[in-house]
XYZ file of N, CA and C in Angstrom:
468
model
N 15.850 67.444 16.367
C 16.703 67.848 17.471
C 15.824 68.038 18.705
N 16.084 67.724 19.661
C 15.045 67.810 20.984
C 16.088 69.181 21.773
N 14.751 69.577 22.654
C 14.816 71.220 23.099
C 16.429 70.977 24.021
N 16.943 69.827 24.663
C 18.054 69.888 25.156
C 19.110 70.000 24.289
N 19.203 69.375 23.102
C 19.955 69.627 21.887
C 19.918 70.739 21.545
N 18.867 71.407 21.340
C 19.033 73.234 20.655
C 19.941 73.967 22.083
N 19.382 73.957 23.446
C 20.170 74.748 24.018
C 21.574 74.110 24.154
N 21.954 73.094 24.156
C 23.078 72.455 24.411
C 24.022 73.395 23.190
N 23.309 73.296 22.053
C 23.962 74.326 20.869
C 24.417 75.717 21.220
N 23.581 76.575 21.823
C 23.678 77.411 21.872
C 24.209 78.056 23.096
N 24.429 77.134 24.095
C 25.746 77.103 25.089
C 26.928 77.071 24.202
N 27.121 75.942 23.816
C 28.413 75.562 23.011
C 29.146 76.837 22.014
N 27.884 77.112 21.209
C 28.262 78.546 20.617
C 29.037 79.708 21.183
N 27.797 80.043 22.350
C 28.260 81.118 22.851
C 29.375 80.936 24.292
N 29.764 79.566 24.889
C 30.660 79.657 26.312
C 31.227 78.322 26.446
N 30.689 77.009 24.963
C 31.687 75.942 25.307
C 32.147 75.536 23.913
N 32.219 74.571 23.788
C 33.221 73.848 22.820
C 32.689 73.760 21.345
N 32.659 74.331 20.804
C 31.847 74.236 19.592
C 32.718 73.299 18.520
N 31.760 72.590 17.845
C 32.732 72.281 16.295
C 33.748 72.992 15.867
N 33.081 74.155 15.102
C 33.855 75.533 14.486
C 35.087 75.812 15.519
N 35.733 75.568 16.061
C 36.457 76.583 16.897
C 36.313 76.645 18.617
N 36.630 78.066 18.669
C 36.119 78.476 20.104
C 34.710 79.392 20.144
N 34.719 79.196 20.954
C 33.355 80.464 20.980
C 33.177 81.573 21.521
N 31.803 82.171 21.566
C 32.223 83.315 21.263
C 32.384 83.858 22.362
N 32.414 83.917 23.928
C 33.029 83.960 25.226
C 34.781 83.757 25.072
N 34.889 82.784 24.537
C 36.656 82.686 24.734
C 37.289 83.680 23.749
N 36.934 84.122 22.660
C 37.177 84.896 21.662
C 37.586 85.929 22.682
N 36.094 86.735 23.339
C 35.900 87.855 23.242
C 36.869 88.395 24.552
N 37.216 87.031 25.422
C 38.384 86.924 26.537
C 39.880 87.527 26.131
N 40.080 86.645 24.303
C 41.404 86.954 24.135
C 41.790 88.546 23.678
N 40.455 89.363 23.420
C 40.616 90.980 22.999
C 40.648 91.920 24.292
N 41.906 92.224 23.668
C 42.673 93.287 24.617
C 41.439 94.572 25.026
N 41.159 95.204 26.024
C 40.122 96.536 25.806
C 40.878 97.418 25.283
N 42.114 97.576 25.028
C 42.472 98.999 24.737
C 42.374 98.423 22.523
N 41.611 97.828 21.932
C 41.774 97.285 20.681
C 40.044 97.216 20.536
N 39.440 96.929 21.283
C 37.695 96.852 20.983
C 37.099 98.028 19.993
N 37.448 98.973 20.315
C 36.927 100.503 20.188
C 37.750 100.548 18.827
N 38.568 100.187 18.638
C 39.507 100.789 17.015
C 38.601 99.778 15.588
N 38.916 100.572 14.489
C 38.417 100.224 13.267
C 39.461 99.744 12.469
N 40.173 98.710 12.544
C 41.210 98.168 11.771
C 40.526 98.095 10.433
N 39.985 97.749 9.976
C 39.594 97.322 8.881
C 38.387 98.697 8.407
N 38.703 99.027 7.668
C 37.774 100.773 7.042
C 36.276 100.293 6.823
N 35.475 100.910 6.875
C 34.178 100.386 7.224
C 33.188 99.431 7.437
N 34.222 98.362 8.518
C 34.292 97.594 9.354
C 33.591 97.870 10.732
N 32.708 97.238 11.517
C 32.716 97.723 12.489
C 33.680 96.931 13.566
N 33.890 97.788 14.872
C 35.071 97.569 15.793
C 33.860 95.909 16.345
N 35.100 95.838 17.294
C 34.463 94.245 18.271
C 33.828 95.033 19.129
N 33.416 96.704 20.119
C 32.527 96.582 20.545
C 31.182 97.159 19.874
N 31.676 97.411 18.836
C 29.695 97.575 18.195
C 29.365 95.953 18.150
N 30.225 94.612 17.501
C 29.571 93.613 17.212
C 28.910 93.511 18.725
N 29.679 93.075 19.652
C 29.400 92.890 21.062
C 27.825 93.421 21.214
N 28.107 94.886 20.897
C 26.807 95.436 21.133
C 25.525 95.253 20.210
N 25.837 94.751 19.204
C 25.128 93.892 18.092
C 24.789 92.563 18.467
N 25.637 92.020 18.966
C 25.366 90.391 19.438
C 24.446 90.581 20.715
N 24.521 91.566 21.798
C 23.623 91.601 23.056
C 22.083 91.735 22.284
N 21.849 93.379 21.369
C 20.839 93.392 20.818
C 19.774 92.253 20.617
N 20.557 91.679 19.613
C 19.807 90.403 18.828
C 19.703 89.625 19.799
N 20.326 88.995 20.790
C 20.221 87.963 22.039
C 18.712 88.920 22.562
N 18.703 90.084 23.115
C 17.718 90.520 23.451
C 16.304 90.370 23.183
N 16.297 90.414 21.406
C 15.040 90.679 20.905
C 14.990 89.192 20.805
N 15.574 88.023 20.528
C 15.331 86.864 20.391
C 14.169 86.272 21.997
N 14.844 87.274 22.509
C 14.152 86.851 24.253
C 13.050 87.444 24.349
N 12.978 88.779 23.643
C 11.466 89.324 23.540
C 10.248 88.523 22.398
N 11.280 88.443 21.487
C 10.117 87.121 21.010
C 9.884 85.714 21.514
N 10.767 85.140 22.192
C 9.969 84.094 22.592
C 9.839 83.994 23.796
N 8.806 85.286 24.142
C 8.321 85.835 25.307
C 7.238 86.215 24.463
N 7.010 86.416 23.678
C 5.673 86.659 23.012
C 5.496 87.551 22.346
N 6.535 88.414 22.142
C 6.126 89.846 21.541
C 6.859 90.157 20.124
N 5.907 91.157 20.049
C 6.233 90.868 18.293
C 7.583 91.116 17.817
N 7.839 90.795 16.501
C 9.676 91.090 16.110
C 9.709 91.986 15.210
N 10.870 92.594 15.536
C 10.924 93.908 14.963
C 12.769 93.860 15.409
N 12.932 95.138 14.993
C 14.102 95.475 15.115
C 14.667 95.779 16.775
N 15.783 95.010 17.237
C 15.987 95.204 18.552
C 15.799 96.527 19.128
N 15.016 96.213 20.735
C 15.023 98.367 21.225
C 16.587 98.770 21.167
N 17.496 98.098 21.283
C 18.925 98.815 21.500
C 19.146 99.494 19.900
N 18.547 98.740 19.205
C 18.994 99.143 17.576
C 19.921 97.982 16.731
N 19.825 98.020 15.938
C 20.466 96.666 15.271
C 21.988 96.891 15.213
N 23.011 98.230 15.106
C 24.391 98.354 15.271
C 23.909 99.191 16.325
N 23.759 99.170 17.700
C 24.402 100.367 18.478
C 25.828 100.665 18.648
N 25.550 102.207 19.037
C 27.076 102.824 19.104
C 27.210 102.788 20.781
N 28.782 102.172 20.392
C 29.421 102.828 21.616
C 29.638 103.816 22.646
N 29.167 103.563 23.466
C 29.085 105.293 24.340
C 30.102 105.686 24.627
N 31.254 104.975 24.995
C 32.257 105.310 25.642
C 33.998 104.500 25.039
N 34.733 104.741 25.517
C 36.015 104.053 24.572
C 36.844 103.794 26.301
N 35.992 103.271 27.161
C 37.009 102.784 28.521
C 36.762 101.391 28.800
N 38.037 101.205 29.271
C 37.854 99.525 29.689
C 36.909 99.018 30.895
N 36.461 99.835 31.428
C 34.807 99.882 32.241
C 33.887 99.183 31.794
N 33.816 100.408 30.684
C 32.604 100.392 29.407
C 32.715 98.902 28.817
N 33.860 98.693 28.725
C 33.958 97.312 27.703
C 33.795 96.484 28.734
N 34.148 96.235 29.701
C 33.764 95.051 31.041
C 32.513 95.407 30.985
N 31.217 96.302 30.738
C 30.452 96.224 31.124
C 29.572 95.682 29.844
N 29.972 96.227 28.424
C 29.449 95.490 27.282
C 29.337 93.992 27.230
N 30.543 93.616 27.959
C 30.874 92.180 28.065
C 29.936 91.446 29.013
N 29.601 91.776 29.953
C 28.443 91.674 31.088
C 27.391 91.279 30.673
N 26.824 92.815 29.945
C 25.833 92.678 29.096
C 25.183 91.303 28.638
N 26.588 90.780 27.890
C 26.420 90.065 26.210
C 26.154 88.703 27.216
N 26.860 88.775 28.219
C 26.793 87.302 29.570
C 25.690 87.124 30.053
N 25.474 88.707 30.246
C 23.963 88.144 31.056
C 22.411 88.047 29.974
N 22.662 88.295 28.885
C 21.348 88.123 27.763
C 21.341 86.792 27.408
N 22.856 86.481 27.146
C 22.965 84.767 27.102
C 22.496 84.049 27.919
N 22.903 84.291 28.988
C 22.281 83.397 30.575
C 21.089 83.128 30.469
N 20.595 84.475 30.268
C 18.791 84.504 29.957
C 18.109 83.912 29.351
N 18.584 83.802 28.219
C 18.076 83.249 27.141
C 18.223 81.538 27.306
N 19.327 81.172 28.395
C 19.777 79.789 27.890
C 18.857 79.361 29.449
N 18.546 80.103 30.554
C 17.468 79.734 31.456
C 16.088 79.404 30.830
N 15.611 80.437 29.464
C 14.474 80.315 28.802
C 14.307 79.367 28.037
N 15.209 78.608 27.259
C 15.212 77.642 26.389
C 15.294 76.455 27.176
N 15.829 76.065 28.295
C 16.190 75.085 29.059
C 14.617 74.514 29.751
N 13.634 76.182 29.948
C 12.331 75.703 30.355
C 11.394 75.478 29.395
N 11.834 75.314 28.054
C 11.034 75.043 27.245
C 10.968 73.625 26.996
N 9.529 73.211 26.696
C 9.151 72.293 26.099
C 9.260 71.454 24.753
N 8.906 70.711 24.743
C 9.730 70.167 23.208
C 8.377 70.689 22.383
N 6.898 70.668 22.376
C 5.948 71.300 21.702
C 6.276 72.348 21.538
N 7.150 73.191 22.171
C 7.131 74.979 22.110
C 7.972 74.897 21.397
N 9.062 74.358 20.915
C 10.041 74.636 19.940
C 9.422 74.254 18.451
N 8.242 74.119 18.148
C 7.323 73.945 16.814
C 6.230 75.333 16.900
N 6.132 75.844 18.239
C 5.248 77.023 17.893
C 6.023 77.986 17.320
N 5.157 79.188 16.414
C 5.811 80.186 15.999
C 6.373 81.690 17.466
N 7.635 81.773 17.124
C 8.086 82.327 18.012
C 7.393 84.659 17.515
N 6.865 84.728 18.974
C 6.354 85.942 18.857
C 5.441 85.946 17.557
N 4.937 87.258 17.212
C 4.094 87.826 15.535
C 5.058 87.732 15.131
N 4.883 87.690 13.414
C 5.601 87.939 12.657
C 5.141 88.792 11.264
N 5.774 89.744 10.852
C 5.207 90.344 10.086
C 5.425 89.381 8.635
N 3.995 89.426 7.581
C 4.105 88.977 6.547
C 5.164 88.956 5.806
N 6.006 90.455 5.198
C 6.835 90.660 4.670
C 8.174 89.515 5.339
N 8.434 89.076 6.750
C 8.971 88.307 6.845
C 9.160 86.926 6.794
N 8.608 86.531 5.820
C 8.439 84.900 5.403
C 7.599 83.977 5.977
N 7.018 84.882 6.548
C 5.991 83.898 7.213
C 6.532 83.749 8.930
N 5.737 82.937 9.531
C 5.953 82.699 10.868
C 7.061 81.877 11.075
N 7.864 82.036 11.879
C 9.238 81.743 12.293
C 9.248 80.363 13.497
N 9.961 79.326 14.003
C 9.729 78.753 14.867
C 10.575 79.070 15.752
N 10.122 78.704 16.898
C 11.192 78.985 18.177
C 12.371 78.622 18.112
N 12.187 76.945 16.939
C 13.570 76.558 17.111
C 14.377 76.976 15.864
N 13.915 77.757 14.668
C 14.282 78.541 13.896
C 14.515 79.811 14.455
N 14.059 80.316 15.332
C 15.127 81.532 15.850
C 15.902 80.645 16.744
N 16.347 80.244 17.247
C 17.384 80.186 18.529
C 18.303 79.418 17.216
N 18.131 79.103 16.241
C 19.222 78.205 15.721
C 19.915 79.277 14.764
N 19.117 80.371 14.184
C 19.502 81.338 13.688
C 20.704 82.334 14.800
N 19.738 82.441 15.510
C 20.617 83.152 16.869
C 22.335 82.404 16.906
N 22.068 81.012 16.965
C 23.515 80.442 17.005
C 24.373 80.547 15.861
N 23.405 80.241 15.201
C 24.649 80.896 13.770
C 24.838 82.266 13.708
N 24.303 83.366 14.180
C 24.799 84.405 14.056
C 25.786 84.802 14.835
N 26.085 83.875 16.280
C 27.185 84.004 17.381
C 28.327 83.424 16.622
N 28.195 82.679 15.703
C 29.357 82.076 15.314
C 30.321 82.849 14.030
N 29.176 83.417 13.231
C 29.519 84.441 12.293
C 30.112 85.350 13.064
N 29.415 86.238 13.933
C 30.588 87.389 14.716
C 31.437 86.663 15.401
N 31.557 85.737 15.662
C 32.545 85.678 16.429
C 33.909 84.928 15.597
N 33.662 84.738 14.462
C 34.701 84.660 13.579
C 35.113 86.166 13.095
N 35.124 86.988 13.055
C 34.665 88.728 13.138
C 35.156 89.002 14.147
N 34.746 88.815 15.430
C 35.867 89.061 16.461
C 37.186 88.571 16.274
N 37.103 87.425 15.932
C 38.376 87.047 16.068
C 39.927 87.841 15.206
N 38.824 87.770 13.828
C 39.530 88.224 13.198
C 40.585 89.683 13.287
N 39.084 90.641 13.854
C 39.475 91.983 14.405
C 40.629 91.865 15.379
N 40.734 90.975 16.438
C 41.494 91.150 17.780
C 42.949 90.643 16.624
N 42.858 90.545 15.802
C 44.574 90.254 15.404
C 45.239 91.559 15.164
N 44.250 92.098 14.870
C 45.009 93.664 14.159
C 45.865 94.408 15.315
């Protein structure tokens, strides 16, 4: 796959036309704010912890292939919700827009050699060294997993 192909993916995932479906921008369009914050499903989390789960991981994906080591996102791997207003949720949503953006400016300046280097350290216990284009492809499958998860949630 050449480096325009991986980000082309991971647009598609997260704001255009994917195989699977829609993605995870149009999903997160069709959930009402006054429904984000509720737990339909019993120890389930709501659509804005995923949200806030999906920014996380977009985050740390950007801190590693920026160079730094991987670990568990600084936001935390489920953060909690601070607030239950439709503010708050326009602004989660922001968030999740603008880590994407970021990330898809960073991949776009990458090189096709850099998508074979190992992305950031990696600790042993984690399988060894990871590639750039093994995280960003991981990253896309994980937008697609929640966002079948969103979807699901916004029916309730």
């Amino acid at each position: 796959m050449t480096p325009e192909q991986i980000t082309n993916e991971l647009k598609k995932a997260y704001q255009g036309e994917p195989w699977h479906g829609d993605s995870l921008l149009s999903i997160i369009a069709r959930c009402s704010a006054h429904k984000v914050f509720s737990h339909p499903v019993p120890g389930a989390h709501s659509v804005a912890e995923i949200v806030l789960h999906l920014t996380a991981w977009t985050r740390e994906i950007i801190s590693r292939l920026s160079g730094h080591a991987a670990g568990e996102p600084a936001m935390g791997d489920w953060p909690v919700a601070q607030e239950q207003t439709e503010s708050y949720w326009n602004g989660l949503v922001q968030d999740l827009k603008n880590s994407n953006e970021e990330l898809l400016r960073i991949t776009g300046r990458m090189q096709a050699e850099e998508w074979l280097q190992p992305a950031g350290v990696h600790a042993a216990e984690a399988g060894g060294e990871i590639t750039c284009f093994a995280l960003v492809n991981g990253l896309i499958q994980h937008h697609a997993y929640h966002a079948g998860q969103i979807s699901l949630l916004c029916k309730y």
